[in-house]
Each structure stands twice: as C-alpha cells, then as structure tokens.
CSV table of C-alpha atoms in Angstrom, one decimal:
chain,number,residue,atom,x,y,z
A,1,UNK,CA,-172.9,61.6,-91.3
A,2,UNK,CA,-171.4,59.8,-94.4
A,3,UNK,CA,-172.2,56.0,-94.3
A,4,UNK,CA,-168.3,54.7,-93.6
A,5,UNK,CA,-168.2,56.7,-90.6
A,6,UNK,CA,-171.6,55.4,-89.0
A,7,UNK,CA,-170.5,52.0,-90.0
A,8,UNK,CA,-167.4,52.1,-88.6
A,9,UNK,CA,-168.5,53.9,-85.8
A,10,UNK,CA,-171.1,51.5,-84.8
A,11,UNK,CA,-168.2,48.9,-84.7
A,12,UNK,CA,-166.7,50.4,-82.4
A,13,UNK,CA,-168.8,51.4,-80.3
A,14,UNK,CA,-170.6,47.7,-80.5
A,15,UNK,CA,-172.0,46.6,-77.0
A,16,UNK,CA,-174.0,43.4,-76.3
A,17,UNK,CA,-174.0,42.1,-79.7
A,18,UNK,CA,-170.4,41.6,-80.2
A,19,UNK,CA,-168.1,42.2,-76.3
A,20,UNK,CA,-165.3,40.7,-78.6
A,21,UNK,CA,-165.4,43.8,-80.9
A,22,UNK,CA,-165.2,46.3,-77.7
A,23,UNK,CA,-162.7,44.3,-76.2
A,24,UNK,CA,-160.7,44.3,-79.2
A,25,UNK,CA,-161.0,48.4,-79.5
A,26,UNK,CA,-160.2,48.7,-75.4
A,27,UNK,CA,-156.8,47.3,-75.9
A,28,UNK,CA,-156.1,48.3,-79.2
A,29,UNK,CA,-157.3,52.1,-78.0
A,30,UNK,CA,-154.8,51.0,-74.9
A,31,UNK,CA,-151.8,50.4,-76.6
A,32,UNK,CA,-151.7,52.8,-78.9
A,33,UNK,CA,-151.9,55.4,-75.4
A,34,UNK,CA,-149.7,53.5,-73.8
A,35,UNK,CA,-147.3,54.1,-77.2
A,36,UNK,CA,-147.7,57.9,-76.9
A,37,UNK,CA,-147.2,58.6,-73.8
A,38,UNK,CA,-144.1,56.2,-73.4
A,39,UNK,CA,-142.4,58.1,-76.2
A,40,UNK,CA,-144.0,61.5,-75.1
A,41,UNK,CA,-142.4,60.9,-71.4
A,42,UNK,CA,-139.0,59.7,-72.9
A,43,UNK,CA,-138.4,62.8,-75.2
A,44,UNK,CA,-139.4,64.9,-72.3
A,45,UNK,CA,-137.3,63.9,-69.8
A,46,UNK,CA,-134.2,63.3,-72.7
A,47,UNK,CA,-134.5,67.0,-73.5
A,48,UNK,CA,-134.7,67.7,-69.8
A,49,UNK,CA,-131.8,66.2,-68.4
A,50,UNK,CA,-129.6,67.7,-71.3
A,51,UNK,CA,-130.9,70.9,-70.7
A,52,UNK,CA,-130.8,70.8,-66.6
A,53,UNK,CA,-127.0,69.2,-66.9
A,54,UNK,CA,-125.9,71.5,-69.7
A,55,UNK,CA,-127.6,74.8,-67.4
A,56,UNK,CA,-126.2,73.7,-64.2
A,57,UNK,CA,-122.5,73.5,-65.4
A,58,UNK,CA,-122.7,77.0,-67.1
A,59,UNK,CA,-124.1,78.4,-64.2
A,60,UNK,CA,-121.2,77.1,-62.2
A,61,UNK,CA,-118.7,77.8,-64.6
A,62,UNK,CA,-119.7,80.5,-67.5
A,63,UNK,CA,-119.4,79.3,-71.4
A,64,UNK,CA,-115.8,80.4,-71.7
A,65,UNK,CA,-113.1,80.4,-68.6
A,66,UNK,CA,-110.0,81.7,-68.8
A,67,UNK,CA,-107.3,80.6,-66.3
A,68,UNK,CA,-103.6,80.1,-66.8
A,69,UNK,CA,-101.0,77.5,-68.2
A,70,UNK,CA,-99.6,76.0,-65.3
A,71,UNK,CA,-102.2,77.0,-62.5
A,72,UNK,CA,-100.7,80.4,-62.8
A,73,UNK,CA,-102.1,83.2,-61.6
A,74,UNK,CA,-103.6,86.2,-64.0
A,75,UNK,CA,-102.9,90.2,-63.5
A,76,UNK,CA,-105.4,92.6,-61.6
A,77,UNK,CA,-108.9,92.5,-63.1
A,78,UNK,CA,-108.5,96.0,-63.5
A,79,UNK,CA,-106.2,96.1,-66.1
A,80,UNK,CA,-107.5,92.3,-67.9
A,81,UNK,CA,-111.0,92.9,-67.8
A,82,UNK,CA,-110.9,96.0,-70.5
A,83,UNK,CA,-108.9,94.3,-72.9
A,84,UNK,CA,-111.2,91.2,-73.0
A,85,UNK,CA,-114.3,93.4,-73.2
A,86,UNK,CA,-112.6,95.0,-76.3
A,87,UNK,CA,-111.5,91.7,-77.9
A,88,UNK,CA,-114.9,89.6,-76.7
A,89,UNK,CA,-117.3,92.7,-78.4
A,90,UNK,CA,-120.1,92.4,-78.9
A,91,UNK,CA,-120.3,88.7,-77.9
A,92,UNK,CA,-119.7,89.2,-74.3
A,93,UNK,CA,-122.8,89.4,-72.1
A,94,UNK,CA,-120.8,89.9,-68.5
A,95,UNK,CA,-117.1,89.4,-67.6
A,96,UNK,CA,-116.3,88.5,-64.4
A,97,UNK,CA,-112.8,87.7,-62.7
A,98,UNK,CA,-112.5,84.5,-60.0
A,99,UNK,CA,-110.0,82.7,-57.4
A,100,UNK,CA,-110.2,79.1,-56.9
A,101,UNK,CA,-107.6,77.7,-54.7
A,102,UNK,CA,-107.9,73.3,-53.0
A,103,UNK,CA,-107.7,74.2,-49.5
A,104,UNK,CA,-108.9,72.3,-45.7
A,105,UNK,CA,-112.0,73.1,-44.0
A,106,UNK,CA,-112.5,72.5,-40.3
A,107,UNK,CA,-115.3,72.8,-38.8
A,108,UNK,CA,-116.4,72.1,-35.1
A,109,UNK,CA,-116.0,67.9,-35.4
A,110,UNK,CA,-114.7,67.4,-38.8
A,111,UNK,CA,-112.3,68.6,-41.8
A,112,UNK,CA,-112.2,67.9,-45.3
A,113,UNK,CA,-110.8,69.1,-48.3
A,114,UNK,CA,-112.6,71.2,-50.6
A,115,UNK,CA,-112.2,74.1,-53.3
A,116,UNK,CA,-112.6,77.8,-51.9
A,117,UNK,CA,-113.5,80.2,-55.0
A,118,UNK,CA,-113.5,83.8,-54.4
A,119,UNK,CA,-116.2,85.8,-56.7
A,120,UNK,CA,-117.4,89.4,-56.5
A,121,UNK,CA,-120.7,89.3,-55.9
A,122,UNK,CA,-121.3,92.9,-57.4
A,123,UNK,CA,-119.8,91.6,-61.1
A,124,UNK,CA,-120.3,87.5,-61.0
A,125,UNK,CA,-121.9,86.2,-63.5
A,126,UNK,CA,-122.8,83.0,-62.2
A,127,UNK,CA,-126.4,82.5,-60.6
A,128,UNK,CA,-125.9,80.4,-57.4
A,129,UNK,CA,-127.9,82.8,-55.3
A,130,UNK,CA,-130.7,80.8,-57.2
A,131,UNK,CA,-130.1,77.3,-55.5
A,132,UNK,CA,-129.6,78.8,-52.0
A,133,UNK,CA,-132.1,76.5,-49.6
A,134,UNK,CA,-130.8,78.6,-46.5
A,135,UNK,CA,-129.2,81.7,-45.5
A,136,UNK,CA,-128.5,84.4,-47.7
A,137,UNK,CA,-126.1,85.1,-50.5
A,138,UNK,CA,-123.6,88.0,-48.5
A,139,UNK,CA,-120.1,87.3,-47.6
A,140,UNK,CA,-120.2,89.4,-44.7
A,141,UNK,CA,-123.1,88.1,-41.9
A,142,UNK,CA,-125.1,90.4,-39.4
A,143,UNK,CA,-121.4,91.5,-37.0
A,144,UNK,CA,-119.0,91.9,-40.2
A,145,UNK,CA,-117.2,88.8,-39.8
A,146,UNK,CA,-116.3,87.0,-43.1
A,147,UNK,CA,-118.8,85.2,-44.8
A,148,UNK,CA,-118.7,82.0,-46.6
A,149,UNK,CA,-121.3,80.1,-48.5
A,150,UNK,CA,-121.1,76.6,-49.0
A,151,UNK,CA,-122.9,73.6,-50.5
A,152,UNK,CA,-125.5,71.3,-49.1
A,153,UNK,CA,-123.4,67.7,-49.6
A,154,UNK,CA,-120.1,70.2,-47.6
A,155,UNK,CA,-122.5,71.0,-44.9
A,156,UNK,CA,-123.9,67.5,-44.3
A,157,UNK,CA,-120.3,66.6,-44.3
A,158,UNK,CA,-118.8,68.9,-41.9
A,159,UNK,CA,-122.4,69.3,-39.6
A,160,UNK,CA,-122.3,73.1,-40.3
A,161,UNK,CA,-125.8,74.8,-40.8
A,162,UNK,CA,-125.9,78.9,-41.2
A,163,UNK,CA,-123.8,80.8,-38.6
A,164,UNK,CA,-121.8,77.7,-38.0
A,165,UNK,CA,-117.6,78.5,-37.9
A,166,UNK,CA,-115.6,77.1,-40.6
A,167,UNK,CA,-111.4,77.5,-40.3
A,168,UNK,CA,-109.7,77.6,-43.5
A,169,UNK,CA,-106.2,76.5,-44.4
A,170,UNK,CA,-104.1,77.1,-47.2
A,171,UNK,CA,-100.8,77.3,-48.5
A,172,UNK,CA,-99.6,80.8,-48.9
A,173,UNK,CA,-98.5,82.3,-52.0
A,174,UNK,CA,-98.9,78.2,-53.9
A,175,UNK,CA,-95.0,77.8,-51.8
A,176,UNK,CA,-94.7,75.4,-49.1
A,177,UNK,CA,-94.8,76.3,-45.6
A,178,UNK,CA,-92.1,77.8,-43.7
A,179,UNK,CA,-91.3,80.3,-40.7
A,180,UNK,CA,-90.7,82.8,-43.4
A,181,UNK,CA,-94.2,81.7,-45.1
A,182,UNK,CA,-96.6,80.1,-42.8
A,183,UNK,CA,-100.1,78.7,-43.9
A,184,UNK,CA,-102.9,80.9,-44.3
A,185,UNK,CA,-105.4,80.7,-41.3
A,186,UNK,CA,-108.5,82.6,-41.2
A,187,UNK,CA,-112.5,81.9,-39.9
A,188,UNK,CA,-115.1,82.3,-41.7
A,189,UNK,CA,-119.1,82.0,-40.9
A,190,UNK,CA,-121.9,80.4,-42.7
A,191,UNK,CA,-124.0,82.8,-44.5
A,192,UNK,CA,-125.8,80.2,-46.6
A,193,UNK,CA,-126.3,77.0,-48.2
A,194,UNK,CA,-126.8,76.0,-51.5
A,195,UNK,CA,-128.3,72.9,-53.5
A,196,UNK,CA,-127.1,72.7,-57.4
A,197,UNK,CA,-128.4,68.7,-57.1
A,198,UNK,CA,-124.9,68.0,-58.6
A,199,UNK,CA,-122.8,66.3,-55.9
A,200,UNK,CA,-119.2,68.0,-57.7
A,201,UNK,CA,-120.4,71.4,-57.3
A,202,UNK,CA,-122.4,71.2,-54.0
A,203,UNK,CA,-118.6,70.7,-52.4
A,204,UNK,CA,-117.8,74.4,-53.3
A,205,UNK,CA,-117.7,77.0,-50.9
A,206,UNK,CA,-117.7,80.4,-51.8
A,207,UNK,CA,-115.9,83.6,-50.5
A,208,UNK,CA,-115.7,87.4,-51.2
A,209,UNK,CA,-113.2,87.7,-54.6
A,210,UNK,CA,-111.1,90.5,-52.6
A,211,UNK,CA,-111.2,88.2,-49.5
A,212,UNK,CA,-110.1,85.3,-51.0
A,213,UNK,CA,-107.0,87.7,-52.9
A,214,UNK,CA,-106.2,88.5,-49.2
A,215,UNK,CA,-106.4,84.9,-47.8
A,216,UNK,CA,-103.9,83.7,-50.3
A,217,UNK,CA,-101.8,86.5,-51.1
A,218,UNK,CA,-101.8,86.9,-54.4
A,219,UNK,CA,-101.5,90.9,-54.7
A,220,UNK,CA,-104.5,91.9,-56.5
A,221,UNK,CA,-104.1,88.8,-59.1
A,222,UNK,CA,-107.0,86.0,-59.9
A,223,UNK,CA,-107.5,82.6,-60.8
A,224,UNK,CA,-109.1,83.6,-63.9
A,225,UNK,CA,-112.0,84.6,-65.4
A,226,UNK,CA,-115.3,83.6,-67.0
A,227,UNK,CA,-117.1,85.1,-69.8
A,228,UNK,CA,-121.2,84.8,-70.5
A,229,UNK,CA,-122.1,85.4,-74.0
A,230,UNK,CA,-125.0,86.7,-75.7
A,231,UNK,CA,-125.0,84.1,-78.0
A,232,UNK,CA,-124.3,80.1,-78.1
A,233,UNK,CA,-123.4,79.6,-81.7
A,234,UNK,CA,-120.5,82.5,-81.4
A,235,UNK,CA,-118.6,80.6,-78.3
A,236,UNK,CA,-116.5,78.4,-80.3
A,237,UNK,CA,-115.7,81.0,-82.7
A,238,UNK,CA,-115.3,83.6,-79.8
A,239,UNK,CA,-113.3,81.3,-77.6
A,240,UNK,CA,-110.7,80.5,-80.6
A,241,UNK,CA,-110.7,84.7,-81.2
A,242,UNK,CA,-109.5,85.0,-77.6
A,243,UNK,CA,-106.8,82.5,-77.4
A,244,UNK,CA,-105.2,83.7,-80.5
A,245,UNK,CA,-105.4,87.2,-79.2
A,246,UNK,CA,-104.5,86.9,-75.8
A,247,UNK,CA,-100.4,85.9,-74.9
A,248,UNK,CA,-98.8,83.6,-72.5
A,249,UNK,CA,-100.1,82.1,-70.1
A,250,UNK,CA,-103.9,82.7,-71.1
A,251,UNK,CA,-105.7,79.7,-71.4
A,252,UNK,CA,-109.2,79.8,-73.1
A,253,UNK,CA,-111.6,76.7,-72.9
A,254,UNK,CA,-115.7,77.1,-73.4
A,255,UNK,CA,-117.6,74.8,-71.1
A,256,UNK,CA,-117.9,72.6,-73.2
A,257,UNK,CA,-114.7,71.3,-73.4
A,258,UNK,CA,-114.0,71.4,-70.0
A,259,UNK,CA,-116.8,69.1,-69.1
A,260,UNK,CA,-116.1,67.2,-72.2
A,261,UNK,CA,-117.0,64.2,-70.6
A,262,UNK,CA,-120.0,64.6,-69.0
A,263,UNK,CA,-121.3,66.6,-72.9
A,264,UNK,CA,-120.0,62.9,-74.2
A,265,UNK,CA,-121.8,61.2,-72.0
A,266,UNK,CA,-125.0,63.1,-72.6
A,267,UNK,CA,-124.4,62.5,-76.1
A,268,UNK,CA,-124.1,59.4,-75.9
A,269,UNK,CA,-127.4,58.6,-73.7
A,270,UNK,CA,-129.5,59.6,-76.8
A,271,UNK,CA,-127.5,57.2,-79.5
A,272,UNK,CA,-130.0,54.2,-78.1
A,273,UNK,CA,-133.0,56.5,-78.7
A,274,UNK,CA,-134.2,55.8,-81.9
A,275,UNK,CA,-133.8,52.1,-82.2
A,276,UNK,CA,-136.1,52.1,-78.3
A,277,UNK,CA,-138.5,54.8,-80.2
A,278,UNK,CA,-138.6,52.4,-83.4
A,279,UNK,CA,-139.5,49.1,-81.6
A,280,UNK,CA,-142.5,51.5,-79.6
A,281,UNK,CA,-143.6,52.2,-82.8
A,282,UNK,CA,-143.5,49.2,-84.9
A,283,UNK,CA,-145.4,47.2,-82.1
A,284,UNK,CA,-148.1,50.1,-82.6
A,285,UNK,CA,-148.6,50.2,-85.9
A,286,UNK,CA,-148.6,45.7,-85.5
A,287,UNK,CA,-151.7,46.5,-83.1
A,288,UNK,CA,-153.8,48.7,-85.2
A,289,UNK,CA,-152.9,45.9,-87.8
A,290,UNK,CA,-154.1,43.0,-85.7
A,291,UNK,CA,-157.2,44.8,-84.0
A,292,UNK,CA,-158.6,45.3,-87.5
A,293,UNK,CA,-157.3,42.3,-88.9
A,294,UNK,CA,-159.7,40.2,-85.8
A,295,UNK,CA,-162.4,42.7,-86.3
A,296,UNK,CA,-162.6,41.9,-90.5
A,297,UNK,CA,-162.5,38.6,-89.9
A,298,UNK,CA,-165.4,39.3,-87.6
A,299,UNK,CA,-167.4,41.1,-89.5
A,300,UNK,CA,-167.2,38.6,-92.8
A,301,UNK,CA,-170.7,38.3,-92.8
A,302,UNK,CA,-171.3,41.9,-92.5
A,303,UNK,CA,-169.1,42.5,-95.4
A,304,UNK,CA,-170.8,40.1,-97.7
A,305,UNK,CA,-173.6,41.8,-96.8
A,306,UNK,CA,-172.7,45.5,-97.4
A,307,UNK,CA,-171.5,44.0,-100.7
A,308,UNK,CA,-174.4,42.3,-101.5
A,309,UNK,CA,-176.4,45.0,-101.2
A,310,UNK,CA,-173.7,47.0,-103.8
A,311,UNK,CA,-171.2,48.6,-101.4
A,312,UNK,CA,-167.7,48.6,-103.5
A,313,UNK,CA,-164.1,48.2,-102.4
A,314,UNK,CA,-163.8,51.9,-101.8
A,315,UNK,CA,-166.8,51.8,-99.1
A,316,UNK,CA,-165.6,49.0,-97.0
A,317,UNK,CA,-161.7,50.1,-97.5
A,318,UNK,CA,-163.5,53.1,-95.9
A,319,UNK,CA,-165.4,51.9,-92.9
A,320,UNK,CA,-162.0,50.3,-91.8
A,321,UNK,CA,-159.5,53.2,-92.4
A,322,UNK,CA,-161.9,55.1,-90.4
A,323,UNK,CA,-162.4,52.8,-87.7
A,324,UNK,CA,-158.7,52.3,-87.5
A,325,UNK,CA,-158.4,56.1,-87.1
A,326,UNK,CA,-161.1,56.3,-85.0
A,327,UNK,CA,-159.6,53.7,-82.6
A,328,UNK,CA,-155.9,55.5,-82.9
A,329,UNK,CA,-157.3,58.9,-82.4
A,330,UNK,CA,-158.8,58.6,-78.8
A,331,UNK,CA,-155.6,56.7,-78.1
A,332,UNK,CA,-153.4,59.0,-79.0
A,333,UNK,CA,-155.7,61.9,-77.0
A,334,UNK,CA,-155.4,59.4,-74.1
A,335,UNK,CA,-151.9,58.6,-74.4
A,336,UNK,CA,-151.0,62.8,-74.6
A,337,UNK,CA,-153.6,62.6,-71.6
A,338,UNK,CA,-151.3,60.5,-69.7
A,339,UNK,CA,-147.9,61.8,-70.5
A,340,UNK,CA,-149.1,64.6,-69.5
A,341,UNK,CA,-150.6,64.1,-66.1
A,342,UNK,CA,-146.9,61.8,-65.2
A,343,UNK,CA,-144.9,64.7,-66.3
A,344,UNK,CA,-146.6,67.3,-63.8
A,345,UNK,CA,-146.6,64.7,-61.0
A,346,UNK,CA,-143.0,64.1,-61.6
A,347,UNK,CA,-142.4,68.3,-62.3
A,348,UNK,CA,-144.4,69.1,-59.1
A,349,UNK,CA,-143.5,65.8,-56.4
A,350,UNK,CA,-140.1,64.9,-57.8
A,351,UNK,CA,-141.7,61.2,-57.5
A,352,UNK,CA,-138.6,59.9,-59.1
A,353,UNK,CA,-135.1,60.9,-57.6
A,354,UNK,CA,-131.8,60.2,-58.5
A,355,UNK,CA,-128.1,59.8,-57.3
A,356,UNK,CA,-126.8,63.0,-58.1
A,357,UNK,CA,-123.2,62.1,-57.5
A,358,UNK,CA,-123.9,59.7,-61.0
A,359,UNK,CA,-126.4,61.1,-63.1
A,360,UNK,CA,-125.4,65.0,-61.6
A,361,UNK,CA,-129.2,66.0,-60.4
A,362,UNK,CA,-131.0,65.1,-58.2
A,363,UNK,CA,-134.5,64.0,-59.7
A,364,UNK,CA,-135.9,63.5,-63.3
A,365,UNK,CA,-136.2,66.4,-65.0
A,366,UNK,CA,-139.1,67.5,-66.8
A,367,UNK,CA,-139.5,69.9,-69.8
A,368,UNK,CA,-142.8,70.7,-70.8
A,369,UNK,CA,-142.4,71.6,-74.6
A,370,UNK,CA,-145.5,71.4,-77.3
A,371,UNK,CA,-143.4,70.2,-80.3
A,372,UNK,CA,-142.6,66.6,-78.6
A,373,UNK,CA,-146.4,66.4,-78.2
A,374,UNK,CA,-147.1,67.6,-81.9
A,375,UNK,CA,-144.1,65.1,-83.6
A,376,UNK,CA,-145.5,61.9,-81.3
A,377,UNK,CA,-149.2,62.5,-82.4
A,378,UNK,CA,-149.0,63.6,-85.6
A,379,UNK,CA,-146.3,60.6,-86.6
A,380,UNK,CA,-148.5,58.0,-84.6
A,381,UNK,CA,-151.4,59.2,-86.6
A,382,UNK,CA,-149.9,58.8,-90.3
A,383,UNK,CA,-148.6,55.4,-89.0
A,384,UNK,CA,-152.0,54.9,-87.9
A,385,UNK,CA,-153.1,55.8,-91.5
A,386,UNK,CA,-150.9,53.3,-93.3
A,387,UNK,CA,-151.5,50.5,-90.6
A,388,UNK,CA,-155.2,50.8,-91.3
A,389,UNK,CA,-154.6,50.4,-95.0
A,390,UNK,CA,-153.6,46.8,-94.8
A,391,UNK,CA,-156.4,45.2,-93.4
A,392,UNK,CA,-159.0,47.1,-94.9
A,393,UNK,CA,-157.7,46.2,-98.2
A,394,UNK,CA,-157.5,42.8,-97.0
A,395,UNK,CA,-161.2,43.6,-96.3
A,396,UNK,CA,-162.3,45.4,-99.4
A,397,UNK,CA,-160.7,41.8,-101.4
A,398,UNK,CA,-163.6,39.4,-99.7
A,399,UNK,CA,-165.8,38.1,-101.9
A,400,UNK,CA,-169.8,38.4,-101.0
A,401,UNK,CA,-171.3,34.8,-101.4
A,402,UNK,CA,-167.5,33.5,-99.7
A,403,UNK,CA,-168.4,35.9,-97.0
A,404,UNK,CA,-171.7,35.0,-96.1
A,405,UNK,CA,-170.9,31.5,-96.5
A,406,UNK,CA,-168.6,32.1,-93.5
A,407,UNK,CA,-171.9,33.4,-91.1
C-alpha cells in the first residue's frame, strides 16, 4: 500500500481522534450519493416516459396511416393493399386496413359518444391484445353474437364489465337520417377490456373490420390504413414516397405528425434538463471542494509534519486527491445503490401514479438501461478528480513551521 493511500485512508476512516473528520466524510460521501442517484432516477424515468408515450401511440396508431382528404372513404383492401406493399418495399413490416367511424354507445344506464374502429384481427398490426386486463381479444363471444372490445375509462363510464350489451348508433352511409336511410342499430357484447394507461385511447372500442364495413355500409371500403415498418429512420422518407405515389384522395401522415403535439411536448419536457442536471452537479463538485477544504485546514499540523519530515508537494497533493476519490467513489457506488433499489420499487409497485388523462400513462415509467448508470458515474468521478485538485493544492502550498505553528 503506497504511503498516500494509507494516509488518506486513515483520514477517512478516522474515529475517536477526530469525529469532525468522519462527520465531514458521512455527508460529503452523502451528497455525492444523493447527486447520483438524483440524476441516475431523472434520466431513467426521462427516457422512460418518451419511450412508453412514443410505444403506446404507435401501437394504437402504426408509424404511417393512410386515410382520405375529406374523411373519405378508401377502395376494398383487396385491391389497395397490393399496390402499397409494392410501393412501401422493403420498408413495410405489416399492412393492415381499418374503419373508424364517432358513433353513440348505450349501455344498460348510460350512453356516451365514442369512436368504434373496425380492425381484422387476422392482419392488424396493432398490439392491443397486450393491454387486455379482462376478457379475451375475439369479436365473436361463446353464442356467435358480435363482439366488441372496449377500454377500461369506456367501461367505468358506461358500468359495462365482459358479457355486458352495448347498442350502437350511427349514421348510415356519413348521410343524415331519413326513412329512405335510417340510422344504423346493431348490439354488440363485451368480449374484453383493455388498459393502454392513456385516457384518449382507453375510450376506443373495437369491432370486427368486416363487421364494422357492414354496420356502416360502406361496400367493402375502409377508413384507411396503417403501415408498420421495419425500420424508424426510413418512415419520413417512406411516408413522402407514398404520398407522391399514391393519387387523390390519399392522405399519408407518420405518427409523428399526427400526434405532433404530444412529440412537442415530450420535447419540450427535456429542454429544462441540463440546466436541473448542471446545478446537481456543480453543488457536488462545491462538496467534495468544501469537505477537503475543512479536512486540510484540519489536518495543518499534520501537514507541517509530513513536511517536516521531507514529504513534497506531490505526496500531500496525493493523500488529498486520493482521499477525495476515495470519499466520491463509495458515494457514487451508494448513490448507483440507491437509484437503483427506487427504480425497481417504482418498476415493480408503481409507488408513483399519475393522471393519465394529462401526462397519457398511468404511473412513472422506468427504464433500466446501463449507459445512464456508466455516463452519471464516470462524469461524477472525473468531476470528482478535478474537484479534489483544488484543495489539495491548496494543501500541497502550506508551509511546515506556518503549519505547525497553527497546532
């Protein structure tokens, strides 16, 4: 063991004969943990949210739709799906047409209006047979009779649980009612439930694609259609290929511009980040420098000492550095320690929730990912590294017979 490390070492771990040193390395080692896993937690949870949001929405809506100028409907699937496979190769992961239509709901007690989409579940692409917390994901239930599935917020709303009967009405045909065209009237039963923890898309309810054609008349034609790629650089590029190759009345928007907003907002939550993240670490690196600055003056005699005895500058610069890294070392371990241990009790318990009708889930998200654990500890330990420099110089500068005076 070289004699700056034993030195330093010994200061820190200094009992009986000085309490004010071990004090002083307590909440020294404390803030620098408390540092760490503050901005360990925030990056977490920042990448978290963006990446539950940003999943959720293409889920629910696909990176490209394609719907009509106008709320127009689109041909047959049959003849539009081909074509777009051909122009969307090799880019195009799944293709799959839809028909979304604002119509009421009744059930038993209550009504509301909502939007009824109609998807084949053989060829949808999206994935809400993942967020079902009841039921089952068929459009048919155990007699034959029409099946819909609806979201958790609808349900609450309308007091319908799985098997309940839900009328639906609608305009037929987009016209206004008439005794030549009446409304469209049909019952449907609850197959399941589902829970996105998004309050705009937990008021969807979803019905067989050929069903919904049917209900609304439309003679084989959709809504429109959305398009999964394989890759998320190519959809801007991909979506501008498609609009330029596709005639009147396509109209071809990624995800990201329809939800515009919300990928503004997200945007816009991480602008404050680095100033927040700055003023973390400035007061960190101030704490090393005022813990070491306490512990020279100290230790004045000791220095005189050490230099009495021959030590040079570049031993006590030494003992300090080291002690400072010592000190920032078993905070940072403590403070990855920490981050860690909130982040799987917030993963696991969803201790924290939140108003999904503002912030679109449900509870803060967590996303375990090595590289903000790696950029926090090793930038708080070069910080460390320069903090430690100051004072030790500061250190290595006192003169032995001023020094000893001071005992």
């Amino acid at each position: 063991m070289s004699l700056p490390f034993f030195i330093s070492k010994k200061y820190t771990q200094s009992k009986k004969q000085s309490k004010f040193i071990s004090l002083i390395s307590v909440i020294a080692i404390s803030g620098i943990a408390l540092g760490v896993a503050v901005l360990i937690i925030t990056l977490t949870v920042l990448d978290a949210f963006e990446k539950a949001v940003e999943e959720k929405i293409i889920n629910f809506n696909s990176h490209i739709t394609i719907t009509a100028f106008g709320d127009r409907n689109l041909p047959d699937y049959e003849i539009v799906i081909p074509k777009l496979d051909s122009l969307a190769s090799p880019f195009a992961k799944s293709i799959s047409p839809f028909v979304s239509k604002n119509v009421i709901v009744k059930s038993k007690n209550k009504s509301d209006g909502i939007l009824l989409k109609g998807i084949s579940k053989e060829i949808d692409n999206s994935k809400i047979d993942e967020y079902l917390t009841s039921g089952i994901f068929s459009f048919k239930d155990e007699k034959g009779n029409n099946g819909v599935i609806i979201g958790k917020k609808l349900s609450e709303r309308l007091f319908a649980e799985v098997g309940a009967k839900l009328t639906v009405f609608s305009l037929r045909n987009d016209e206004l009612p008439s005794y030549e065209n009446p409304p469209s009237i049909e019952q449907f039963v609850v197959t399941g439930i589902y829970e996105s923890g998004m309050a705009q898309y937990d008021d969807i309810a979803y019905i067989d694609l050929k069903t919904a054609q049917d209900f609304f008349d439309m003679n084989g034609q959709t809504s429109g259609y959305n398009i999964q790629v394989t890759d998320i650089s190519k959809i801007d590029s991909l979506s501008e290929h498609l609009q330029n190759n596709l005639r009147y009345p396509f109209f071809v928007r990624t995800v990201y511009k329809m939800h515009q907003n919300i990928f503004t907002w997200l945007d816009l939550q991480k602008e404050p980040v680095p100033i927040i993240l700055g003023l973390i670490i400035i007061v960190a690196v101030f704490n090393i420098i005022g813990m070491l600055l306490m512990i020279v003056l100290e230790k004045t005699s000791d220095i005189g000492i050490l230099k009495s005895l021959g030590a040079n500058r570049k031993l006590i610069t030494n003992i300090f550095v080291l002690q400072g890294l010592y000190l920032s070392f078993f905070g940072i371990v403590i403070g990855n320690l920490l981050a860690l241990i909130i982040s799987a009790l917030q993963k696991y318990f969803n201790i924290i929730s939140l108003p999904g009708q503002i912030y679109f889930i449900s509870s803060v998200p967590i996303n375990f990912d090595l590289y903000n654990y790696l950029l926090v500890s090793v930038v708080a330990f070069v910080l460390s590294i320069a903090a430690a420099f100051i004072p030790s110089l500061i250190a290595a500068r006192t003169k032995p017979i001023s020094a000893i005076r001071i005992d």
